[in-house]
Tab-separated table of C-alpha atoms in Angstrom:
chain	number	residue	atom	x	y	z
A	1	MET	CA	1.731	5.589	20.449
A	2	SER	CA	2.714	2.392	22.179
A	3	LEU	CA	6.184	2.008	23.736
A	4	TYR	CA	8.003	-1.057	24.724
A	5	ILE	CA	10.287	-2.166	27.735
A	6	ASN	CA	13.651	-3.996	26.952
A	7	ILE	CA	14.999	-6.818	29.024
A	8	LYS	CA	18.104	-7.671	27.122
A	9	ASN	CA	20.191	-4.451	27.058
A	10	ILE	CA	23.397	-6.150	28.159
A	11	GLN	CA	23.722	-8.080	24.862
A	12	ILE	CA	23.144	-4.967	22.819
A	13	LEU	CA	25.479	-2.875	24.930
A	14	ALA	CA	28.192	-5.544	24.665
A	15	ALA	CA	27.759	-5.596	20.872
A	16	VAL	CA	27.931	-1.860	20.717
A	17	ILE	CA	31.135	-1.650	22.880
A	18	ILE	CA	32.792	-4.408	20.788
A	19	THR	CA	32.010	-2.577	17.616
A	20	ALA	CA	33.279	0.694	18.952
A	21	ALA	CA	36.399	-0.974	20.434
A	22	PHE	CA	37.561	-2.117	16.971
A	23	SER	CA	38.730	1.398	16.351
A	24	SER	CA	37.438	4.961	16.483
A	25	CYS	CA	36.448	6.947	13.454
A	26	SER	CA	38.359	10.047	12.824
A	27	ASN	CA	38.730	12.595	10.144
A	28	GLY	CA	41.969	11.469	8.542
A	29	ASN	CA	43.426	12.387	5.251
A	30	GLN	CA	41.116	12.745	2.335
A	31	VAL	CA	41.256	9.807	0.011
A	32	LYS	CA	41.935	11.022	-3.568
A	33	LYS	CA	40.097	9.145	-6.275
A	34	ASP	CA	40.136	9.283	-10.034
A	35	PRO	CA	36.632	10.576	-10.961
A	36	SER	CA	36.691	8.528	-14.144
A	37	SER	CA	36.741	5.317	-12.281
A	38	PRO	CA	35.081	5.836	-8.855
A	39	GLU	CA	35.864	3.219	-6.299
A	40	LYS	CA	32.958	1.020	-5.315
A	41	TYR	CA	32.396	0.457	-1.566
A	42	PHE	CA	30.324	-2.163	0.296
A	43	ASP	CA	26.719	-2.084	-1.060
A	44	ILE	CA	24.731	-1.526	2.134
A	45	PRO	CA	21.363	-1.164	0.365
A	46	ALA	CA	21.793	-4.556	-1.411
A	47	PHE	CA	22.885	-6.145	1.833
A	48	PHE	CA	19.779	-4.905	3.593
A	49	GLN	CA	17.492	-5.814	0.711
A	50	LYS	CA	18.667	-9.423	1.137
A	51	GLU	CA	18.103	-9.225	4.845
A	52	ILE	CA	14.610	-7.839	4.355
A	53	ASP	CA	13.725	-10.474	1.794
A	54	SER	CA	15.046	-13.169	4.149
A	55	LEU	CA	13.246	-11.749	7.218
A	56	ALA	CA	9.984	-11.426	5.286
A	57	SER	CA	10.099	-14.956	4.202
A	58	ILE	CA	10.946	-16.513	7.644
A	59	ASN	CA	8.748	-14.028	9.535
A	60	PRO	CA	10.591	-14.301	12.852
A	61	GLU	CA	9.127	-13.298	16.275
A	62	ILE	CA	11.223	-10.519	17.779
A	63	ASN	CA	11.500	-8.762	21.130
A	64	LYS	CA	11.097	-5.156	20.103
A	65	THR	CA	11.695	-2.115	22.306
A	66	VAL	CA	10.705	1.443	21.527
A	67	LYS	CA	11.757	4.278	23.778
A	68	LYS	CA	11.041	8.019	23.547
A	69	ASP	CA	12.852	10.105	26.086
A	70	ASP	CA	12.134	8.323	29.496
A	71	GLN	CA	9.218	6.245	28.341
A	72	GLU	CA	10.029	2.732	27.162
A	73	GLU	CA	8.046	-0.435	26.340
A	74	THR	CA	8.837	-3.847	25.020
A	75	LYS	CA	6.659	-6.384	23.135
A	76	ILE	CA	7.200	-9.749	21.535
A	77	LEU	CA	5.840	-9.501	17.980
A	78	LYS	CA	6.097	-10.199	14.348
A	79	ILE	CA	7.116	-7.338	12.054
A	80	LYS	CA	4.538	-6.720	9.319
A	81	ASP	CA	6.887	-4.755	6.941
A	82	TRP	CA	10.631	-5.321	7.153
A	83	GLN	CA	11.183	-2.822	4.360
A	84	ILE	CA	9.858	-0.024	6.676
A	85	GLU	CA	11.447	-1.574	9.806
A	86	LEU	CA	15.015	-1.501	8.268
A	87	SER	CA	14.659	1.633	6.083
A	88	SER	CA	17.067	3.682	8.229
A	89	PHE	CA	19.788	1.072	7.421
A	90	GLN	CA	18.841	0.609	3.819
A	91	ALA	CA	18.963	4.488	3.213
A	92	ILE	CA	22.778	4.477	3.919
A	93	ASP	CA	24.634	4.258	0.537
A	94	LEU	CA	28.458	4.541	0.672
A	95	ASN	CA	28.435	4.915	-3.198
A	96	LYS	CA	26.482	8.132	-3.299
A	97	PRO	CA	28.229	10.791	-5.435
A	98	ALA	CA	28.148	13.276	-2.503
A	99	TYR	CA	30.635	11.028	-0.675
A	100	ALA	CA	33.069	10.723	-3.577
A	101	GLY	CA	36.530	11.775	-2.651
A	102	PHE	CA	35.704	12.018	1.143
A	103	VAL	CA	36.006	8.348	2.118
A	104	LYS	CA	38.987	6.852	4.018
A	105	VAL	CA	38.974	3.117	4.244
A	106	ASP	CA	40.773	1.116	6.875
A	107	SER	CA	40.463	-2.660	6.871
A	108	THR	CA	41.640	-5.875	8.580
A	109	ASP	CA	40.680	-9.461	7.902
A	110	SER	CA	37.553	-9.046	10.035
A	111	LEU	CA	36.653	-5.359	9.843
A	112	ILE	CA	36.145	-2.592	7.223
A	113	GLN	CA	35.894	0.920	8.460
A	114	TYR	CA	34.758	3.876	6.406
A	115	SER	CA	35.582	7.321	7.799
A	116	PHE	CA	34.255	10.449	6.135
A	117	THR	CA	36.681	13.310	5.893
A	118	ASN	CA	34.271	16.132	5.137
A	119	PRO	CA	32.499	17.224	8.341
A	120	GLU	CA	29.582	18.604	6.351
A	121	LEU	CA	28.531	15.140	5.275
A	122	ASP	CA	25.904	13.344	7.251
A	123	LEU	CA	27.899	10.225	7.731
A	124	SER	CA	30.888	10.142	10.034
A	125	CYS	CA	31.659	6.442	10.332
A	126	VAL	CA	30.556	3.102	9.010
A	127	ARG	CA	32.074	-0.217	10.336
A	128	ILE	CA	31.425	-3.588	8.862
A	129	LYS	CA	32.442	-6.638	10.810
A	130	LEU	CA	33.071	-9.778	8.650
A	131	ASN	CA	32.663	-13.454	9.590
A	132	LYS	CA	35.303	-16.052	8.817
A	133	GLU	CA	33.921	-16.422	5.219
A	134	GLY	CA	34.307	-12.661	4.631
A	135	ASN	CA	30.526	-11.900	4.740
A	136	ALA	CA	29.149	-8.932	6.685
A	137	GLU	CA	27.780	-10.077	10.077
A	138	MET	CA	27.528	-6.660	11.798
A	139	ILE	CA	27.174	-3.127	10.577
A	140	SER	CA	27.370	0.014	12.740
A	141	ILE	CA	26.719	3.548	11.376
A	142	GLU	CA	27.202	6.935	12.831
A	143	LYS	CA	25.351	9.851	11.368
A	144	GLU	CA	25.016	13.498	12.196
A	145	VAL	CA	22.983	16.227	10.566
A	146	ARG	CA	23.234	19.865	11.610
A	147	ASN	CA	21.706	23.090	10.479
A	148	THR	CA	20.714	26.326	12.114
A	149	LEU	CA	17.454	24.780	13.440
A	150	TYR	CA	18.495	21.416	14.700
A	151	LYS	CA	21.123	18.823	15.260
A	152	THR	CA	20.416	15.150	15.033
A	153	SER	CA	22.850	12.341	15.931
A	154	GLU	CA	22.022	8.745	14.938
A	155	PHE	CA	23.732	5.442	15.823
A	156	LEU	CA	22.620	2.347	13.975
A	157	VAL	CA	23.787	-1.241	14.584
A	158	TYR	CA	22.630	-4.471	12.861
A	159	GLU	CA	23.954	-7.873	13.844
A	160	LYS	CA	22.759	-10.548	11.523
A	161	ASP	CA	20.319	-13.008	13.164
A	162	LYS	CA	20.811	-11.266	16.613
A	163	PHE	CA	19.569	-7.680	16.930
A	164	TYR	CA	19.152	-4.130	15.388
A	165	LEU	CA	19.228	-0.840	17.034
A	166	VAL	CA	18.378	2.678	15.892
A	167	GLU	CA	19.245	5.315	18.434
A	168	LYS	CA	18.605	9.084	17.840
A	169	ASN	CA	19.397	12.238	19.737
A	170	GLN	CA	17.847	15.337	18.466
A	171	HIS	CA	18.062	18.927	19.460
A	172	VAL	CA	15.627	21.334	17.912
A	173	LYS	CA	16.221	25.032	18.905
A	174	VAL	CA	12.629	25.929	19.964
A	175	MET	CA	11.545	22.415	21.014
A	176	GLY	CA	14.584	21.155	23.038
A	177	GLU	CA	16.051	17.672	23.301
A	178	ASN	CA	14.472	14.382	22.120
A	179	TYR	CA	15.830	10.884	22.509
A	180	TYR	CA	14.467	7.909	20.432
A	181	LYS	CA	15.511	4.248	20.436
A	182	VAL	CA	14.134	1.302	18.417
A	183	GLN	CA	15.636	-2.010	19.181
A	184	GLY	CA	14.732	-5.511	17.978
A	185	GLU	CA	16.142	-8.788	19.156
A	186	PHE	CA	15.746	-11.989	17.116
């Protein structure tokens, strides 16, 4: 498996810090909803399908970094299948029935934050930064899955026309700790 070395971590780190600085996710009060008319939240799968279609048509060259534990490598390349490349993002659907009744929404003119009030759910926080026109320009997602065998924490960030990041920490009881990172810069 080939790995890549990254040379632009400062931009990624700054974007992540800015996203986190907007506010922290917390388990606030549960939002009560009328089950006969469920609230519709931002459609993340549709947003990423548009991004996938756009990226497939323009076929940009990206600086891609892959890291596993302490091994890291970077290459400049063109992505063959954006559907696969962004699948972790597109799989996040705020409108899944499992989340109904457990979503707390906080928003300003430039940020929508979704917090999940049930700690057994895989999502803990989704933040969507909006541009001046009210369109999504950055999405960050915090996920955690736990069971008796393993614990996985994921942090995903996508900034339109700039970069994407998928960072995963995994602890498997018998196998120990694993760290993975995939990062692409446009």
